[in-house]
Tab-separated table of C-alpha atoms in Angstrom:
chain	number	residue	atom	x	y	z
A	1	VAL	CA	129.826	86.561	95.667
A	2	ALA	CA	132.969	88.606	96.257
A	3	GLU	CA	135.023	85.448	96.797
A	4	GLN	CA	133.608	83.368	93.935
A	5	LEU	CA	133.297	86.024	91.246
A	6	ASP	CA	135.568	85.516	88.243
A	7	GLY	CA	138.759	87.529	88.684
A	8	SER	CA	138.441	89.509	85.449
A	9	LEU	CA	134.822	90.487	86.144
A	10	ARG	CA	135.677	91.416	89.718
A	11	LYS	CA	138.442	93.718	88.501
A	12	LYS	CA	136.014	95.226	85.996
A	13	PHE	CA	133.537	96.043	88.772
A	14	GLU	CA	136.301	97.404	91.005
A	15	SER	CA	137.731	99.678	88.321
A	16	LYS	CA	134.515	100.884	86.678
A	17	LYS	CA	132.276	100.850	89.770
A	18	LEU	CA	128.489	101.170	89.371
A	19	GLN	CA	126.195	103.896	88.141
A	20	TYR	CA	122.625	104.073	89.455
A	21	ARG	CA	119.877	105.941	87.607
A	22	ARG	CA	116.574	106.171	89.439
A	23	ARG	CA	113.381	107.394	87.818
A	24	HIS	CA	109.827	107.553	89.223
A	25	TYR	CA	106.880	109.017	87.357
A	26	ASN	CA	103.968	111.018	88.708
A	27	GLU	CA	101.800	107.919	88.279
A	28	GLY	CA	102.925	104.325	88.793
A	29	GLU	CA	102.758	101.796	85.960
A	30	LYS	CA	100.092	99.101	86.212
A	31	TRP	CA	101.242	96.518	83.674
A	32	THR	CA	104.948	95.982	84.193
A	33	THR	CA	107.476	93.474	85.542
A	34	ASP	CA	109.640	96.337	86.857
A	35	VAL	CA	108.792	96.597	90.563
A	36	GLY	CA	110.482	100.004	90.793
A	37	SER	CA	108.072	101.567	88.304
A	38	MET	CA	104.923	100.235	89.984
A	39	LEU	CA	104.912	103.097	92.499
A	40	SER	CA	104.890	106.820	91.752
A	41	TRP	CA	107.322	109.136	93.521
A	42	ARG	CA	104.386	110.392	95.574
A	43	GLN	CA	103.780	106.846	96.831
A	44	MET	CA	107.483	106.185	97.340
A	45	PHE	CA	107.989	109.248	99.551
A	46	GLY	CA	104.516	109.525	101.047
A	47	THR	CA	104.019	113.092	99.879
A	48	SER	CA	103.058	115.059	96.768
A	49	ASP	CA	105.235	118.017	97.822
A	50	LYS	CA	108.446	118.128	95.738
A	51	SER	CA	110.223	120.280	98.319
A	52	LYS	CA	109.462	117.668	100.983
A	53	VAL	CA	110.928	114.970	98.746
A	54	GLU	CA	114.090	117.033	98.309
A	55	GLU	CA	114.264	117.574	102.075
A	56	LEU	CA	113.954	113.818	102.710
A	57	CYS	CA	116.787	113.170	100.262
A	58	ARG	CA	119.010	115.692	102.048
A	59	GLU	CA	118.229	114.133	105.430
A	60	GLU	CA	119.159	110.680	104.096
A	61	GLY	CA	122.336	111.927	102.442
A	62	ALA	CA	120.938	110.836	99.073
A	63	PRO	CA	121.672	112.639	95.790
A	64	GLN	CA	119.403	115.598	95.216
A	65	PRO	CA	116.664	114.731	92.725
A	66	GLN	CA	116.078	116.409	89.397
A	67	TRP	CA	112.549	117.018	88.131
A	68	ILE	CA	112.424	116.132	84.464
A	69	GLY	CA	109.843	115.531	81.764
A	70	GLN	CA	107.498	117.871	79.943
A	71	ASN	CA	105.721	118.896	83.146
A	72	LYS	CA	108.774	118.598	85.403
A	73	ASP	CA	106.930	115.939	87.416
A	74	THR	CA	109.255	112.949	86.956
A	75	PHE	CA	111.671	112.206	89.819
A	76	TYR	CA	115.232	111.467	88.670
A	77	GLN	CA	118.498	110.741	90.489
A	78	ASP	CA	121.858	109.446	89.324
A	79	TRP	CA	124.981	108.603	91.290
A	80	GLN	CA	128.011	106.324	91.330
A	81	ASP	CA	128.585	103.705	93.984
A	82	GLU	CA	130.953	100.911	94.958
A	83	PRO	CA	130.102	97.287	94.079
A	84	PHE	CA	132.098	96.040	97.103
A	85	VAL	CA	132.428	97.339	100.672
A	86	ARG	CA	134.140	96.208	103.879
A	87	HIS	CA	132.083	94.326	106.453
A	88	PRO	CA	131.774	96.685	109.453
A	89	VAL	CA	132.926	94.040	111.945
A	90	THR	CA	135.028	91.428	110.122
A	91	ASN	CA	136.539	93.888	107.622
A	92	GLU	CA	136.226	91.321	104.817
A	93	VAL	CA	135.305	92.438	101.304
A	94	VAL	CA	131.605	91.836	100.567
A	95	TRP	CA	129.409	92.205	97.481
A	96	PHE	CA	126.989	95.011	98.356
A	97	ASN	CA	124.797	96.389	95.566
A	98	HIS	CA	121.514	95.790	93.742
A	99	LEU	CA	122.680	94.299	90.437
A	100	GLN	CA	120.999	90.939	91.063
A	101	VAL	CA	117.654	92.708	91.590
A	102	PHE	CA	117.604	95.597	89.137
A	103	HIS	CA	118.903	94.049	85.936
A	104	TRP	CA	116.311	93.711	83.180
A	105	SER	CA	117.009	89.965	82.798
A	106	THR	CA	116.390	89.116	86.457
A	107	PHE	CA	112.635	88.410	86.396
A	108	PRO	CA	112.595	85.865	83.526
A	109	CYS	CA	115.783	84.266	84.888
A	110	GLU	CA	114.283	83.781	88.352
A	111	LEU	CA	111.201	82.159	86.799
A	112	TRP	CA	113.546	79.798	84.940
A	113	TYR	CA	115.366	78.891	88.157
A	114	ALA	CA	112.006	78.185	89.819
A	115	PHE	CA	111.068	75.864	86.966
A	116	CYS	CA	114.395	74.010	87.154
A	117	ARG	CA	113.940	73.479	90.872
A	118	LEU	CA	110.254	72.495	90.927
A	119	HIS	CA	109.561	71.293	87.363
A	120	ASP	CA	106.326	73.275	87.378
A	121	VAL	CA	105.564	74.113	83.723
A	122	ARG	CA	103.767	77.306	84.728
A	123	PHE	CA	107.138	78.814	85.621
A	124	LEU	CA	108.582	77.658	82.287
A	125	PHE	CA	105.786	79.275	80.264
A	126	ARG	CA	106.018	82.493	82.261
A	127	SER	CA	109.809	82.580	81.881
A	128	ILE	CA	109.548	82.245	78.093
A	129	PHE	CA	106.788	84.862	77.932
A	130	PHE	CA	108.675	87.419	80.006
A	131	TRP	CA	111.937	86.760	78.163
A	132	VAL	CA	110.177	87.749	74.941
A	133	ILE	CA	108.590	90.828	76.535
A	134	SER	CA	111.850	91.895	78.214
A	135	ILE	CA	113.974	91.490	75.067
A	136	ILE	CA	111.508	93.547	73.036
A	137	LYS	CA	111.192	96.243	75.721
A	138	TYR	CA	114.778	96.590	76.948
A	139	VAL	CA	116.872	95.415	73.975
A	140	PHE	CA	114.968	96.442	70.847
A	141	LEU	CA	112.976	99.425	72.154
A	142	GLY	CA	115.728	100.666	74.481
A	143	HIS	CA	113.597	101.127	77.608
A	144	ARG	CA	115.296	101.370	81.001
A	145	MET	CA	114.196	100.090	84.388
A	146	ALA	CA	113.039	102.559	87.039
A	147	LEU	CA	116.244	101.804	88.959
A	148	ASP	CA	118.793	101.258	86.220
A	149	LEU	CA	122.270	99.883	86.967
A	150	ARG	CA	125.237	100.176	84.648
A	151	PHE	CA	128.983	100.216	84.970
A	152	GLY	CA	130.284	103.516	86.273
A	153	ASP	CA	131.382	104.612	82.794
A	154	GLY	CA	127.802	104.289	81.534
A	155	THR	CA	128.255	101.021	79.632
A	156	ASP	CA	125.693	98.262	80.062
A	157	ILE	CA	126.201	95.251	82.304
A	158	SER	CA	125.623	92.338	79.941
A	159	VAL	CA	123.251	89.430	80.527
A	160	SER	CA	126.282	87.143	80.670
A	161	GLU	CA	127.890	89.241	83.421
A	162	ALA	CA	124.626	89.447	85.364
A	163	ASN	CA	124.215	85.681	84.967
A	164	GLN	CA	127.617	85.048	86.542
A	165	VAL	CA	126.542	86.963	89.644
A	166	ARG	CA	123.132	85.280	89.637
A	167	LYS	CA	124.599	81.763	89.428
A	168	ILE	CA	126.864	82.405	92.420
A	169	ILE	CA	123.906	83.678	94.434
A	170	HIS	CA	121.812	80.609	93.612
A	171	LYS	CA	124.747	78.328	94.360
A	172	ASN	CA	124.883	79.724	97.896
A	173	MET	CA	121.155	80.232	98.406
A	174	VAL	CA	119.501	78.992	101.606
A	175	PHE	CA	115.715	78.641	101.795
A	176	SER	CA	113.603	79.405	104.829
A	177	SER	CA	110.106	77.982	105.185
A	178	TRP	CA	108.178	80.636	107.087
A	179	GLN	CA	105.843	79.761	109.944
A	180	LYS	CA	103.375	82.172	111.516
A	181	GLY	CA	105.084	84.253	114.196
A	182	ASP	CA	108.621	83.692	112.897
A	183	ILE	CA	111.163	86.484	113.310
A	184	MET	CA	114.337	86.453	111.235
A	185	CYS	CA	117.294	88.736	111.913
A	186	ILE	CA	119.956	88.999	109.211
A	187	ASP	CA	123.284	90.712	108.773
A	188	ASN	CA	122.662	92.388	105.423
A	189	PHE	CA	126.395	92.817	104.816
A	190	SER	CA	126.917	89.048	104.994
A	191	VAL	CA	123.779	87.812	103.233
A	192	SER	CA	121.305	89.075	100.692
A	193	HIS	CA	117.598	88.482	101.172
A	194	GLY	CA	114.609	87.991	98.907
A	195	ARG	CA	111.705	85.750	98.048
A	196	GLN	CA	111.094	83.211	95.315
A	197	PRO	CA	108.436	83.300	92.563
A	198	THR	CA	105.259	81.646	93.812
A	199	TYR	CA	101.579	81.028	93.152
A	200	ASP	CA	100.729	80.799	96.844
A	201	LEU	CA	98.791	83.712	98.362
A	202	GLY	CA	97.535	84.916	101.695
A	203	ARG	CA	100.433	86.118	103.832
A	204	LYS	CA	102.258	89.336	104.645
A	205	ILE	CA	105.858	89.723	105.809
A	206	LEU	CA	106.812	92.817	107.795
A	207	VAL	CA	110.292	94.288	107.801
A	208	ALA	CA	112.142	96.816	109.966
A	209	TRP	CA	115.678	98.189	109.765
A	210	SER	CA	118.037	98.397	112.708
A	211	THR	CA	120.370	101.355	113.168
A	212	PRO	CA	121.569	102.363	109.677
A	213	ILE	CA	125.252	102.443	108.819
A	214	ASN	CA	127.019	105.036	106.716
A	215	LYS	CA	128.175	102.834	103.847
A	216	ARG	CA	130.736	105.379	102.688
A	217	SER	CA	132.771	104.578	105.783
A	218	LEU	CA	133.096	100.967	104.610
A	219	GLN	CA	134.551	101.497	101.147
A	220	LEU	CA	137.822	99.886	100.136
A	221	PRO	CA	140.732	99.718	100.925
A	222	TYR	CA	141.298	98.196	104.373
A	223	ILE	CA	139.764	100.138	107.252
A	224	GLU	CA	140.867	99.893	110.864
A	225	GLU	CA	138.204	98.492	113.217
A	226	GLU	CA	138.485	101.489	115.530
A	227	ASP	CA	137.730	103.855	112.646
A	228	ILE	CA	134.715	101.778	111.627
A	229	ALA	CA	133.400	101.691	115.185
A	230	GLU	CA	133.569	105.464	115.527
A	231	GLU	CA	131.987	106.064	112.111
A	232	VAL	CA	129.069	103.620	112.185
A	233	GLY	CA	128.192	103.605	115.868
A	234	LEU	CA	129.598	100.328	117.133
A	235	THR	CA	130.266	99.936	120.852
A	236	LYS	CA	132.912	97.604	122.150
A	237	GLU	CA	131.536	95.383	124.897
A	238	SER	CA	134.771	93.501	125.456
A	239	GLU	CA	138.189	93.001	123.961
A	240	ASP	CA	136.861	90.238	121.698
A	241	ALA	CA	133.360	91.380	120.715
A	242	MET	CA	131.729	94.361	119.086
A	243	ILE	CA	127.977	94.900	118.825
A	244	PHE	CA	125.726	97.465	117.194
A	245	ASP	CA	124.473	100.254	119.399
A	246	ASP	CA	120.904	99.471	118.349
A	247	LYS	CA	118.933	102.015	120.365
A	248	LEU	CA	116.225	102.547	117.797
A	249	VAL	CA	114.403	100.125	115.522
A	250	PRO	CA	111.909	101.963	113.287
A	251	GLY	CA	108.313	100.736	113.157
A	252	ALA	CA	107.666	97.755	110.930
A	253	VAL	CA	106.274	98.441	107.496
A	254	ILE	CA	104.624	96.129	105.005
A	255	ALA	CA	107.348	95.145	102.567
A	256	THR	CA	105.834	92.413	100.425
A	257	PRO	CA	102.442	91.685	98.900
A	258	ASP	CA	100.181	88.838	99.981
A	259	CYS	CA	102.353	85.994	98.773
A	260	THR	CA	104.815	83.455	100.076
A	261	PRO	CA	107.881	81.585	98.776
A	262	VAL	CA	106.863	78.352	100.516
A	263	SER	CA	105.107	76.896	97.484
A	264	THR	CA	108.312	76.986	95.434
A	265	LEU	CA	110.134	74.651	97.837
A	266	THR	CA	110.205	70.905	97.750
A	267	ARG	CA	109.904	69.191	101.130
A	268	ALA	CA	113.618	68.346	101.095
A	269	GLU	CA	114.590	71.952	100.305
A	270	SER	CA	112.280	73.236	103.011
A	271	GLU	CA	113.772	70.888	105.611
């Protein structure tokens, strides 16, 4: 994305940066296309104790939450972040943010892409339906997603700008047809990950993170490899190779519902 993004839009992201606004209510929403609002803050953090939530945020180096709303029971955070960072090993500039996930136009657009690829009219009808719902909710009524992304100055990222990012992602997308017992390891600085819209059911995918990296150490401009190694915990095994000091992999947690992207792939795409 960083390489193929239009120059003017890239400069706009670099100069304005990104603003995240995160909001979770005391109770999750049941009828919504916004995955971030489906869970309450109590479910997100595994506790109903506000002080414990604040402690977890401090431990993670996350912005301290505010408690807003009439009963002061709505979790709220806001912070600015970089749209691009340096890869911790190669030092190349990479696109590293959540715009392609948490933009209000993403869900109907992904249904449209699924229809274009598979020619399954169910995806077309759902795309049209959710476009109408999303335009009414987010454009006319002014609602915001639970995790809301804007430019750093508070201005909205337009559908056209989000579409440019989305098209680049789909242009470079690689599909994986899961088989039982498969394990996939990815470098999340080099590739994004996700799943496609599907009607197939009956499978869970588990996910675990390796040793986390302090992203602030990877912000532009150019960073010397030795500085990165010291900051993010890389150990040099030889003069030509550097590997992560991965001493701890947290326990796997269920990350997706009972569904699978396999049904959205043609045989040729799967192969």
